[in-house]
XYZ file of C-alpha atoms in Angstrom:
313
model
C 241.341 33.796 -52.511
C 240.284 31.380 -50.185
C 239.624 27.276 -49.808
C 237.649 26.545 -47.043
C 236.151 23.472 -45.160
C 234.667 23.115 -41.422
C 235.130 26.785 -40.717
C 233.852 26.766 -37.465
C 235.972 23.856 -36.600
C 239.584 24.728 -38.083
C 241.815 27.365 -37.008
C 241.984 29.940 -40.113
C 245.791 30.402 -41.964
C 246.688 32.898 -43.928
C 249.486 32.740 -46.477
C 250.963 35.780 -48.027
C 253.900 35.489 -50.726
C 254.117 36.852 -54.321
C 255.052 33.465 -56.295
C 252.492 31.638 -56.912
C 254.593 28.599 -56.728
C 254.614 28.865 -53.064
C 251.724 29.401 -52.560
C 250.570 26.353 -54.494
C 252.830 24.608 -52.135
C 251.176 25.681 -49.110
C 247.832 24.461 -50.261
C 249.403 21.065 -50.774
C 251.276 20.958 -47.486
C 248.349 22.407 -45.502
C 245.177 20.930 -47.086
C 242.566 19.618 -45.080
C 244.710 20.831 -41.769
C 242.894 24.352 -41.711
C 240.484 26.801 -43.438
C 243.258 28.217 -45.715
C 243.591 31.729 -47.429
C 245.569 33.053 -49.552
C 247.502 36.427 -51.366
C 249.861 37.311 -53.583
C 250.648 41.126 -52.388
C 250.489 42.553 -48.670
C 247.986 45.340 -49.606
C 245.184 42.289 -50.647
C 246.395 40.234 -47.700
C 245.202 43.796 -45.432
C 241.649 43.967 -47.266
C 241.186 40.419 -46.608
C 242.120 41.134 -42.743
C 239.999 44.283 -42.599
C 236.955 41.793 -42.639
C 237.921 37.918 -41.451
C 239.980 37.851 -38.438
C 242.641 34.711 -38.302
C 244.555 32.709 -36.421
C 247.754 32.331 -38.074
C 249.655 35.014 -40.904
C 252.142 32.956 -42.603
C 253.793 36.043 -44.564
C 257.114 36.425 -46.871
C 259.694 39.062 -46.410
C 260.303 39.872 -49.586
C 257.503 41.125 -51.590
C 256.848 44.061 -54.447
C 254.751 47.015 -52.955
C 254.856 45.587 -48.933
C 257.142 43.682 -46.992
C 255.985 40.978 -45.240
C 257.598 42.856 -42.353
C 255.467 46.170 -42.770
C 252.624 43.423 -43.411
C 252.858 42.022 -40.145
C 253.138 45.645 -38.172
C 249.978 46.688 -40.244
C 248.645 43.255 -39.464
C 249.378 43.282 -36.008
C 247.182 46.106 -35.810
C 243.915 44.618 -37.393
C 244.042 41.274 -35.682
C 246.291 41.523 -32.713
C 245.264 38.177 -31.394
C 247.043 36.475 -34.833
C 250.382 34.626 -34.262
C 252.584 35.911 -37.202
C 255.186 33.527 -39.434
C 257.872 35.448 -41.137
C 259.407 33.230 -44.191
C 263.277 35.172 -45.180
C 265.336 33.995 -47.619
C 267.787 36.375 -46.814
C 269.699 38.517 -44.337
C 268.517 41.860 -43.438
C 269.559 43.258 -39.636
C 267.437 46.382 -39.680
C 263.950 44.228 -41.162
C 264.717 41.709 -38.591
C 265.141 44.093 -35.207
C 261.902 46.016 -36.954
C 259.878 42.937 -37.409
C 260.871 42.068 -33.546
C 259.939 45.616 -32.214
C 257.127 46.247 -34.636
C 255.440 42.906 -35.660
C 256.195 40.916 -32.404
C 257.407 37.804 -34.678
C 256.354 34.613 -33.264
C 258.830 32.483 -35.617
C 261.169 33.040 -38.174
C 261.639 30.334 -41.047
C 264.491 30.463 -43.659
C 263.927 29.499 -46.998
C 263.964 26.860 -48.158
C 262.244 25.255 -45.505
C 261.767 21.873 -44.024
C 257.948 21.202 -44.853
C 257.880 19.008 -40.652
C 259.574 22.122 -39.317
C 256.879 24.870 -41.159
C 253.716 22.189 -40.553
C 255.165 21.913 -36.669
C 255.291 25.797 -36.281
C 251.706 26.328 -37.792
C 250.296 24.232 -35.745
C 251.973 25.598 -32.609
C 251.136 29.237 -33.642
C 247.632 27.897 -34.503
C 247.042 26.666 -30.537
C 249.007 30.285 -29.616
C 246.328 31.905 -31.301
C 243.045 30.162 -29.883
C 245.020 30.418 -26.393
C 245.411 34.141 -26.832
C 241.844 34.842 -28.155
C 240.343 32.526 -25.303
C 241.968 34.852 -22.576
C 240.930 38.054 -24.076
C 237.467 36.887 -24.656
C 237.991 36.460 -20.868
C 238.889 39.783 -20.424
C 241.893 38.433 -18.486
C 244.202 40.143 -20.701
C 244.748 43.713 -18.640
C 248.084 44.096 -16.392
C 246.675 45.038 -12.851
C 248.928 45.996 -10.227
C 250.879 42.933 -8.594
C 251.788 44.982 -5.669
C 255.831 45.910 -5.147
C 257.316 46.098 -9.044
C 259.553 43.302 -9.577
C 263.246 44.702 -11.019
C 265.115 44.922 -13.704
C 268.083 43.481 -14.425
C 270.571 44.732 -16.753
C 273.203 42.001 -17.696
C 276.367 43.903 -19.307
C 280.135 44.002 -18.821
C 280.415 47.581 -18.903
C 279.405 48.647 -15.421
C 278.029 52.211 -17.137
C 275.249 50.725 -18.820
C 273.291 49.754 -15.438
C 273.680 53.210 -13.861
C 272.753 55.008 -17.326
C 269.203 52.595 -17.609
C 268.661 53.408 -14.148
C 269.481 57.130 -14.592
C 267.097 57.391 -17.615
C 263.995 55.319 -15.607
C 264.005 57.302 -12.442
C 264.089 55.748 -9.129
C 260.666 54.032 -8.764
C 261.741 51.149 -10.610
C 264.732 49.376 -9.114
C 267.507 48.063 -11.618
C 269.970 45.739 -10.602
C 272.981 44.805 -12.328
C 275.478 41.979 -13.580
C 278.259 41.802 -15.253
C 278.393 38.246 -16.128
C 275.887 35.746 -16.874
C 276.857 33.971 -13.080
C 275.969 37.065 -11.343
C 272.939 37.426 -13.506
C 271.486 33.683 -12.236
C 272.735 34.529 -8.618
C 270.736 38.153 -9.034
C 267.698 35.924 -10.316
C 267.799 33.649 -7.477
C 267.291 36.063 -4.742
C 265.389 39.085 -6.177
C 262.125 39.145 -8.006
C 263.024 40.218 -11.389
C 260.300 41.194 -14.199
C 262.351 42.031 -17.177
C 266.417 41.455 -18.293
C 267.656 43.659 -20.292
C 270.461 41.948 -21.690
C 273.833 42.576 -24.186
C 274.419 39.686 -27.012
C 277.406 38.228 -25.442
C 279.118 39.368 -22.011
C 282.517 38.347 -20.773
C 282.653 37.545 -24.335
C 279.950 34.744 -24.130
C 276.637 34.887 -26.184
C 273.751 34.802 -24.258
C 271.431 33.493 -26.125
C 271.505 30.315 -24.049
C 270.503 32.123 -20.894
C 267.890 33.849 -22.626
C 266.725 30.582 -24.306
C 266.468 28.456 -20.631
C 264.893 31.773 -18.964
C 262.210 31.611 -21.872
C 261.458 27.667 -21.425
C 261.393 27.212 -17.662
C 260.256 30.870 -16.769
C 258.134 32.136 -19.556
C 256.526 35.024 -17.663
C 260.255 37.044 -17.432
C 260.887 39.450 -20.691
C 263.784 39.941 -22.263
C 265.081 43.262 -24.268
C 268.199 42.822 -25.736
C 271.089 45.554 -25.986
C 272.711 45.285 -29.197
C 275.126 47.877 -31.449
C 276.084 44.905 -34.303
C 274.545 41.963 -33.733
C 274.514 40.267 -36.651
C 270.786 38.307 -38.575
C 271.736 35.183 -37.431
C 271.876 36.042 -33.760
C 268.600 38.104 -34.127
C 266.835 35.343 -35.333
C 268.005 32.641 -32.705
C 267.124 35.073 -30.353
C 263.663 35.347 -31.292
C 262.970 31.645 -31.930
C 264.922 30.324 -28.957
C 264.109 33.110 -26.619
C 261.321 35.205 -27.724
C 262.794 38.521 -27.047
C 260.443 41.081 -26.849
C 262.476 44.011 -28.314
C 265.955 45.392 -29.165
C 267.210 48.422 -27.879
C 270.281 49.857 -29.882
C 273.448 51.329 -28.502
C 274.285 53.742 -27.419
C 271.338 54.024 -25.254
C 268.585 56.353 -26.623
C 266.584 57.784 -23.810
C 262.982 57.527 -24.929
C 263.652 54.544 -26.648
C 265.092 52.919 -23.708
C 262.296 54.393 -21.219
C 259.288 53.193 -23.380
C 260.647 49.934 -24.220
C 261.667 48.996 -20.514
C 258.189 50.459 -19.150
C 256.216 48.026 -21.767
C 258.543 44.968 -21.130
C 257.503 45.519 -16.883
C 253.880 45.835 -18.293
C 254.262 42.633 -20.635
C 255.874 40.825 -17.935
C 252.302 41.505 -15.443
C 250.140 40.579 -18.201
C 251.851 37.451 -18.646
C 252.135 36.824 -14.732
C 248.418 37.342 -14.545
C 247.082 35.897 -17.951
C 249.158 32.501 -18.248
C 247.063 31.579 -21.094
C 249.351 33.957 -22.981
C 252.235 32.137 -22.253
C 251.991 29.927 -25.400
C 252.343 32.968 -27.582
C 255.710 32.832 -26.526
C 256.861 29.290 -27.034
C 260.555 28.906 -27.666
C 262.544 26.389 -29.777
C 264.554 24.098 -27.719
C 268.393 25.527 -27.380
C 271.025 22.780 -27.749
C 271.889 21.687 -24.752
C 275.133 22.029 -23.099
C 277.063 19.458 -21.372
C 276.102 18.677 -18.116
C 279.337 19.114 -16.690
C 280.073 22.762 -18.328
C 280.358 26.309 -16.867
C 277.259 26.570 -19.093
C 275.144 23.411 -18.733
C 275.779 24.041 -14.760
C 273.999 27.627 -14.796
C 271.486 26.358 -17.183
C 270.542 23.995 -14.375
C 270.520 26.874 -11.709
C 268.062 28.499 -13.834
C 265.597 25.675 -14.545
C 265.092 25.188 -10.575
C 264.342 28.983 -10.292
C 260.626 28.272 -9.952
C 260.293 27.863 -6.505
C 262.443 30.775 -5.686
C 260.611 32.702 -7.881
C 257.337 31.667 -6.337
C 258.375 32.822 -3.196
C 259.506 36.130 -4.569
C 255.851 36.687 -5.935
């Protein structure tokens, strides 16, 4: 099951697909980068993980027996300190939005893939990883209190959706509210904001590039994205250009909504507070827009955030 060489010097990969063909050509594309490992089923990929931690689950979606989805949640589990790969040939909503609220996803990679893209992504998950386990060997990994709770804001065109989020979170945690993606960079600008919560497109505009340039320049904010039929596509650029940490489906469900929102405020204090942790959440680079657009001119606003955002702190 395994091939290995240097193990205390190379960052540990495991690949997880049912043809053996692929796996053949990881070994090939990955040899002598790391100590590799391999399965051909989820369920032998879980006994493996029960005893050897790693750095790096490289898994595919569709398998007999286990998804590489419902690998990844179990996964997650065993060695939460892992950065997980999910390979898709296909286009499946629901295992998408699961895999981002269950498995916490680092990348997604459609098949068939470009061997530079897949070697670049390893390697990025790989330093993720040693990152990750470095600050929880540190202990440095535990949201403490940061004093006043920073807000959340909730960027949607339909003025309800605010009022109902703060409705459903009661009034210790303060929710502001825009209704386009302008207001939402002036909002950021003068308050201290910990988490959007966010539609896929308002005033009919996608938002993925907001979310994207919030990710790059301000990697400590969380984003939760509202969505009632957003299609694969859009899930998947929104997880490897923004790293969204979970979907939340409309209409609003009120336990869903509570716990989600409460874990993104927590997830954005342990990243404040642990910026080791901030490579688990690298983003892919969004195209960018032209200088002189609407957009390219609020992407702009948003990169010199930091010093307001200091100050806010």
């Amino acid at each position: 099951m395994n091939e290995t060489a240097e193990p205390t010097a190379r960052a540990r990969v495991l690949f997880v697909d049912d043809e053996p063909r692929v796996l053949t050509t990881m070994r090939m594309l990955f040899r002598n980068r790391y100590e590799l490992h391999f399965s051909e089923s989820g369920a032998k990929a879980l006994d493996f993980l029960r005893s050897t931690p790693v750095d790096v689950i490289v898994s595919d979606q569709r398998m007999p027996g286990m998804t590489g989805i419902e690998l990844l949640r179990a996964a997650r589990e065993l060695n939460p300190d892992a950065m997980r790969i999910l390979l898709t040939g296909y286009s499946d909503l629901n295992a998408i939005i699961g895999s981002i609220n269950e498995g916490e996803i680092f990348r997604f990679v459609n098949k068939p893939w470009s061997n530079e893209d897949l070697t670049q992504t390893v390697a990025r998950a790989v330093t993720a990883a040693r990152a990750s386990a470095d600050a929880t060997r540190a202990g440095d990994t535990t949201p403490t209190s940061l004093g006043a709770e920073p807000g959340i804001l909730v960027v949607d065109d339909d003025p309800r959706v605010p009022a109902q989020i703060q409705s459903i979170l009661g009034d210790a945690i303060r929710v502001l509210s825009a209704t386009s993606m302008d207001d939402a960079v002036s909002t950021l600008e003068r308050e201290r904001i910990g988490v959007v919560v966010s539609d896929t497109r308002v005033q009919d505009q996608a938002v993925i590039g907001l979310i994207s340039t919030l990710k790059q320049h301000h990697p400590e904010l969380v984003s939760v994205i509202l969505t009632e039929r957003a299609d694969a596509g859009t899930a998947i650029d929104l997880i490897n250009q923004g790293q969204i940490y979970r979907f939340i489906t409309k209409p609003l469900h009120e336990s869903q909504c509570k716990i989600t929102v409460s874990s993104a405020l927590r997830q954005h204090q342990r990243l404040s507070q642990a910026p080791q942790l901030l490579q688990r959440y690298e983003v892919v680079a969004a195209p960018e827009p032209a200088p002189a657009s609407t957009t390219g001119r609020l992407m702009d606003r948003i990169r010199s955030l930091r010093s307001v955002v200091k100050r806010l702190m």
